[in-house]
Amino acid sequence: MTKIYLTRHGETEWNRQCRFQGHKNSDLTDKGILAAELLADRIEEIEIDHIISSPLMRAYNTAEIVRGSKDVEIVTHVGFKEINLGDFEGMSYINIKEDQPELLESIEKDPFNNSYPNGENLLEFYKRVEKAFLEVIDKYKNKTILIVAHGGTIKCIESYIRKNKINNDWIGNIVKNCSLSYVEVDENNEMIEVFYNDTKHLEGSAALS
C-alpha cells in the first residue's frame, strides 16, 4: 500500500495581504513558520520515505521545516506548482476587480476555458496536477510520501481522489495552511481518503490566532 500525506505551505506575507500568488514567491510569516513546526511535531513519529515539494519557495521552505530531523531528501516536482495566474500575480482581488472587472468576471464564470492573462486556465492546471500526482503514485509504490504544495494544487488532487469535477468555486474552498490530509492507495490504484484538511496540530496555539 502507498501512503500519501499532503500539506499546504505555511502562511505567507501575500496570504496575509490577500494577494494572488500563483508562481511568484512570498516569504513565510512567523505564523507560517510556527505552523510548519507544529506539523513537523505531529508527523515526527511517522516514517516518511520521500518528500515531494512544489519548487516554489513557500512550499519548499515549508517542506524543509516539516521534515524536522528526518533524513529524507526533498525532491521537487514542477507539476505541483500552484496555478499560473499570469499578470494577476502580486495583485489583490480588489485591485483586479477595479482594473479589469470584465476579464475577472469572465474567468470566474468559466475558469475552465478562460485563462488568467498570460497564465493558465483551470482545466490546464487540473490536468497538470493530475499528471504529476499519477507520476508520483507510479514511482513511489508501497512507500510513504509527503507532498508539500499549494491550496489549488491540493484541491485538484482532492477532486481526482473523490472523482468529482473541480468546480467554479474551487479557489474559495481550499485546505488550510499546514493542514494535513492522508490518502491510501492500494495495488490497483484504488484510493481511500482517510482524513482531509485536518488541523488538530494547530489548535490551541495563541500565536496562530
mmCIF file of C-alpha atoms in Angstrom:
data_model
loop_
_atom_site.group_PDB
_atom_site.id
_atom_site.type_symbol
_atom_site.label_atom_id
_atom_site.label_comp_id
_atom_site.label_asym_id
_atom_site.label_seq_id
_atom_site.Cartn_x
_atom_site.Cartn_y
_atom_site.Cartn_z
ATOM 1 C CA MET A 1 0.000 0.000 0.000
ATOM 2 C CA THR A 2 1.151 3.513 -0.839
ATOM 3 C CA LYS A 3 0.567 6.093 1.875
ATOM 4 C CA ILE A 4 0.322 9.727 0.849
ATOM 5 C CA TYR A 5 0.302 12.701 3.190
ATOM 6 C CA LEU A 6 -0.482 16.131 1.761
ATOM 7 C CA THR A 7 0.022 19.578 3.195
ATOM 8 C CA ARG A 8 -0.249 23.149 2.027
ATOM 9 C CA HIS A 9 2.617 25.581 2.633
ATOM 10 C CA GLY A 10 2.589 27.857 5.680
ATOM 11 C CA GLU A 11 1.025 31.295 5.628
ATOM 12 C CA THR A 12 2.920 33.840 3.530
ATOM 13 C CA GLU A 13 3.088 37.620 3.521
ATOM 14 C CA TRP A 14 0.915 37.683 0.408
ATOM 15 C CA ASN A 15 -1.622 35.336 2.023
ATOM 16 C CA ARG A 16 -1.925 37.860 4.822
ATOM 17 C CA GLN A 17 -2.237 40.733 2.342
ATOM 18 C CA CYS A 18 -4.815 38.813 0.245
ATOM 19 C CA ARG A 19 -2.685 38.994 -2.889
ATOM 20 C CA PHE A 20 -2.767 36.465 -5.717
ATOM 21 C CA GLN A 21 0.469 34.436 -5.582
ATOM 22 C CA GLY A 22 0.433 31.861 -8.364
ATOM 23 C CA HIS A 23 4.015 31.174 -9.458
ATOM 24 C CA LYS A 24 5.522 34.163 -7.675
ATOM 25 C CA ASN A 25 7.231 33.789 -4.322
ATOM 26 C CA SER A 26 6.335 35.359 -0.996
ATOM 27 C CA ASP A 27 8.100 34.784 2.319
ATOM 28 C CA LEU A 28 6.550 32.704 5.073
ATOM 29 C CA THR A 29 5.245 34.734 8.005
ATOM 30 C CA ASP A 30 6.178 33.923 11.595
ATOM 31 C CA LYS A 31 2.749 32.304 11.858
ATOM 32 C CA GLY A 32 3.506 30.206 8.777
ATOM 33 C CA ILE A 33 6.847 29.065 10.181
ATOM 34 C CA LEU A 34 5.276 28.124 13.519
ATOM 35 C CA ALA A 35 2.508 26.158 11.816
ATOM 36 C CA ALA A 36 5.106 24.199 9.840
ATOM 37 C CA GLU A 37 6.982 23.462 13.064
ATOM 38 C CA LEU A 38 3.787 22.202 14.692
ATOM 39 C CA LEU A 39 3.150 19.966 11.693
ATOM 40 C CA ALA A 40 6.714 18.647 11.971
ATOM 41 C CA ASP A 41 5.964 17.698 15.574
ATOM 42 C CA ARG A 42 2.775 15.910 14.528
ATOM 43 C CA ILE A 43 4.465 13.726 11.918
ATOM 44 C CA GLU A 44 7.694 13.199 13.850
ATOM 45 C CA GLU A 45 6.894 9.533 14.565
ATOM 46 C CA ILE A 46 5.673 8.793 11.024
ATOM 47 C CA GLU A 47 8.316 7.146 8.848
ATOM 48 C CA ILE A 48 8.361 9.148 5.623
ATOM 49 C CA ASP A 49 10.257 7.589 2.724
ATOM 50 C CA HIS A 50 10.094 10.543 0.335
ATOM 51 C CA ILE A 51 9.144 14.219 0.447
ATOM 52 C CA ILE A 52 7.969 15.757 -2.831
ATOM 53 C CA SER A 53 7.555 19.517 -2.926
ATOM 54 C CA SER A 54 6.478 22.166 -5.343
ATOM 55 C CA PRO A 55 9.628 24.070 -6.347
ATOM 56 C CA LEU A 56 8.042 27.386 -5.351
ATOM 57 C CA MET A 57 9.891 28.664 -2.306
ATOM 58 C CA ARG A 58 6.903 28.972 0.036
ATOM 59 C CA ALA A 59 6.290 25.237 -0.403
ATOM 60 C CA TYR A 60 9.954 24.192 -0.412
ATOM 61 C CA ASN A 61 10.739 26.219 2.704
ATOM 62 C CA THR A 62 7.733 24.662 4.424
ATOM 63 C CA ALA A 63 8.972 21.208 3.398
ATOM 64 C CA GLU A 64 12.364 21.928 4.947
ATOM 65 C CA ILE A 65 10.736 22.821 8.274
ATOM 66 C CA VAL A 66 8.218 19.956 8.245
ATOM 67 C CA ARG A 67 10.975 17.445 7.518
ATOM 68 C CA GLY A 68 12.329 18.132 11.010
ATOM 69 C CA SER A 69 15.074 15.667 11.941
ATOM 70 C CA LYS A 70 14.138 13.115 9.277
ATOM 71 C CA ASP A 71 16.979 12.087 6.982
ATOM 72 C CA VAL A 72 14.868 12.423 3.831
ATOM 73 C CA GLU A 73 15.751 14.274 0.653
ATOM 74 C CA ILE A 74 13.243 16.833 -0.596
ATOM 75 C CA VAL A 75 12.557 16.271 -4.295
ATOM 76 C CA THR A 76 10.804 18.991 -6.300
ATOM 77 C CA HIS A 77 8.171 18.415 -8.968
ATOM 78 C CA VAL A 78 7.082 21.303 -11.201
ATOM 79 C CA GLY A 79 3.709 19.653 -11.706
ATOM 80 C CA PHE A 80 2.751 20.550 -8.147
ATOM 81 C CA LYS A 81 3.155 24.298 -8.626
ATOM 82 C CA GLU A 82 0.145 26.489 -7.902
ATOM 83 C CA ILE A 83 -1.974 27.644 -10.832
ATOM 84 C CA ASN A 84 -0.206 30.199 -13.018
ATOM 85 C CA LEU A 85 -2.152 33.428 -12.515
ATOM 86 C CA GLY A 86 -0.090 35.344 -15.045
ATOM 87 C CA ASP A 87 -0.497 39.117 -14.913
ATOM 88 C CA PHE A 88 -2.689 38.881 -11.811
ATOM 89 C CA GLU A 89 0.165 37.622 -9.638
ATOM 90 C CA GLY A 90 1.070 40.030 -6.871
ATOM 91 C CA MET A 91 -2.242 41.873 -7.182
ATOM 92 C CA SER A 92 -5.119 41.893 -4.701
ATOM 93 C CA TYR A 93 -8.588 40.773 -5.674
ATOM 94 C CA ILE A 94 -9.886 44.294 -5.060
ATOM 95 C CA ASN A 95 -7.281 45.807 -7.403
ATOM 96 C CA ILE A 96 -8.029 43.280 -10.121
ATOM 97 C CA LYS A 97 -11.761 43.901 -9.815
ATOM 98 C CA GLU A 98 -11.164 47.636 -10.156
ATOM 99 C CA ASP A 99 -8.662 47.422 -13.019
ATOM 100 C CA GLN A 100 -10.042 44.540 -15.113
ATOM 101 C CA PRO A 101 -13.591 43.782 -13.976
ATOM 102 C CA GLU A 102 -14.781 42.255 -17.267
ATOM 103 C CA LEU A 103 -11.809 39.902 -17.566
ATOM 104 C CA LEU A 104 -12.141 38.821 -13.950
ATOM 105 C CA GLU A 105 -15.855 38.195 -14.395
ATOM 106 C CA SER A 106 -15.275 36.045 -17.482
ATOM 107 C CA ILE A 107 -12.706 33.925 -15.639
ATOM 108 C CA GLU A 108 -14.951 33.499 -12.599
ATOM 109 C CA LYS A 109 -17.893 32.463 -14.782
ATOM 110 C CA ASP A 110 -15.901 29.919 -16.783
ATOM 111 C CA PRO A 111 -12.414 29.267 -15.329
ATOM 112 C CA PHE A 112 -12.120 26.083 -17.393
ATOM 113 C CA ASN A 113 -11.905 27.856 -20.736
ATOM 114 C CA ASN A 114 -10.840 31.381 -19.784
ATOM 115 C CA SER A 115 -7.180 31.634 -18.805
ATOM 116 C CA TYR A 116 -5.669 34.112 -16.420
ATOM 117 C CA PRO A 117 -3.861 36.709 -18.576
ATOM 118 C CA ASN A 118 -0.562 35.112 -19.644
ATOM 119 C CA GLY A 119 -1.344 32.236 -17.271
ATOM 120 C CA GLU A 120 -3.317 29.005 -17.141
ATOM 121 C CA ASN A 121 -6.975 28.141 -17.109
ATOM 122 C CA LEU A 122 -8.409 25.720 -14.575
ATOM 123 C CA LEU A 123 -8.551 22.775 -16.952
ATOM 124 C CA GLU A 124 -4.862 23.125 -17.874
ATOM 125 C CA PHE A 125 -3.988 23.399 -14.197
ATOM 126 C CA TYR A 126 -6.043 20.359 -13.205
ATOM 127 C CA LYS A 127 -4.538 18.183 -15.964
ATOM 128 C CA ARG A 128 -1.005 19.242 -14.947
ATOM 129 C CA VAL A 129 -1.584 18.337 -11.309
ATOM 130 C CA GLU A 130 -3.339 15.074 -12.140
ATOM 131 C CA LYS A 131 -0.406 14.018 -14.326
ATOM 132 C CA ALA A 132 2.093 14.848 -11.562
ATOM 133 C CA PHE A 133 0.061 13.014 -8.927
ATOM 134 C CA LEU A 134 -0.192 9.854 -11.026
ATOM 135 C CA GLU A 135 3.539 10.001 -11.763
ATOM 136 C CA VAL A 136 4.276 10.108 -8.043
ATOM 137 C CA ILE A 137 1.925 7.201 -7.305
ATOM 138 C CA ASP A 138 3.587 5.137 -10.029
ATOM 139 C CA LYS A 139 7.136 5.998 -8.962
ATOM 140 C CA TYR A 140 6.740 5.518 -5.222
ATOM 141 C CA LYS A 141 4.558 2.419 -4.970
ATOM 142 C CA ASN A 142 4.292 0.949 -1.462
ATOM 143 C CA LYS A 143 6.162 3.898 0.024
ATOM 144 C CA THR A 144 5.077 6.571 2.467
ATOM 145 C CA ILE A 145 5.356 10.019 0.951
ATOM 146 C CA LEU A 146 4.644 13.598 1.898
ATOM 147 C CA ILE A 147 3.592 16.084 -0.770
ATOM 148 C CA VAL A 148 4.058 19.760 0.113
ATOM 149 C CA ALA A 149 2.198 22.002 -2.275
ATOM 150 C CA HIS A 150 -0.482 24.680 -2.550
ATOM 151 C CA GLY A 151 -4.162 25.172 -1.876
ATOM 152 C CA GLY A 152 -5.165 24.979 -5.521
ATOM 153 C CA THR A 153 -2.896 22.004 -6.171
ATOM 154 C CA ILE A 154 -4.346 20.014 -3.300
ATOM 155 C CA LYS A 155 -7.854 20.973 -4.416
ATOM 156 C CA CYS A 156 -7.096 19.356 -7.786
ATOM 157 C CA ILE A 157 -5.791 16.226 -6.054
ATOM 158 C CA GLU A 158 -8.858 16.129 -3.816
ATOM 159 C CA SER A 159 -11.134 16.327 -6.860
ATOM 160 C CA TYR A 160 -9.237 13.488 -8.549
ATOM 161 C CA ILE A 161 -9.360 11.244 -5.469
ATOM 162 C CA ARG A 162 -13.075 11.889 -4.889
ATOM 163 C CA LYS A 163 -13.820 11.508 -8.603
ATOM 164 C CA ASN A 164 -15.532 14.868 -8.567
ATOM 165 C CA LYS A 165 -15.308 17.504 -11.254
ATOM 166 C CA ILE A 166 -13.472 20.521 -9.891
ATOM 167 C CA ASN A 167 -15.951 23.393 -9.867
ATOM 168 C CA ASN A 168 -16.008 27.139 -10.324
ATOM 169 C CA ASP A 169 -15.750 27.987 -6.618
ATOM 170 C CA TRP A 170 -12.553 25.948 -6.111
ATOM 171 C CA ILE A 171 -10.417 28.960 -5.200
ATOM 172 C CA GLY A 172 -12.602 29.801 -2.199
ATOM 173 C CA ASN A 173 -12.762 26.245 -0.896
ATOM 174 C CA ILE A 174 -9.204 25.110 -0.300
ATOM 175 C CA VAL A 175 -7.335 23.492 2.583
ATOM 176 C CA LYS A 176 -5.859 25.484 5.462
ATOM 177 C CA ASN A 177 -2.166 26.368 5.553
ATOM 178 C CA CYS A 178 -0.165 23.488 7.073
ATOM 179 C CA SER A 179 -3.227 21.272 7.417
ATOM 180 C CA LEU A 180 -2.694 17.552 6.922
ATOM 181 C CA SER A 181 -4.526 15.170 4.611
ATOM 182 C CA TYR A 182 -3.912 11.447 4.221
ATOM 183 C CA VAL A 183 -4.717 9.037 1.399
ATOM 184 C CA GLU A 184 -4.038 5.323 0.973
ATOM 185 C CA VAL A 185 -3.571 3.776 -2.468
ATOM 186 C CA ASP A 186 -3.807 0.001 -2.952
ATOM 187 C CA GLU A 187 -2.121 -2.185 -5.567
ATOM 188 C CA ASN A 188 -4.959 -1.482 -8.027
ATOM 189 C CA ASN A 189 -4.564 2.277 -7.567
ATOM 190 C CA GLU A 190 -7.875 2.440 -5.698
ATOM 191 C CA MET A 191 -7.740 5.366 -3.290
ATOM 192 C CA ILE A 192 -9.192 5.835 0.178
ATOM 193 C CA GLU A 193 -9.264 9.285 1.733
ATOM 194 C CA VAL A 194 -8.567 8.621 5.422
ATOM 195 C CA PHE A 195 -8.734 12.248 6.529
ATOM 196 C CA TYR A 196 -8.658 15.645 4.859
ATOM 197 C CA ASN A 197 -7.712 19.201 5.893
ATOM 198 C CA ASP A 198 -7.002 18.131 9.481
ATOM 199 C CA THR A 199 -5.709 20.998 11.654
ATOM 200 C CA LYS A 200 -5.734 19.479 15.141
ATOM 201 C CA HIS A 201 -1.978 20.046 15.462
ATOM 202 C CA LEU A 202 -2.571 23.784 15.001
ATOM 203 C CA GLU A 203 -5.277 24.103 17.622
ATOM 204 C CA GLY A 204 -4.688 25.804 20.961
ATOM 205 C CA SER A 205 -1.725 27.892 19.856
ATOM 206 C CA ALA A 206 -2.186 31.573 20.677
ATOM 207 C CA ALA A 207 0.441 32.507 18.091
ATOM 208 C CA LEU A 208 -1.773 31.120 15.308
ATOM 209 C CA SER A 209 -4.883 33.068 16.219
#
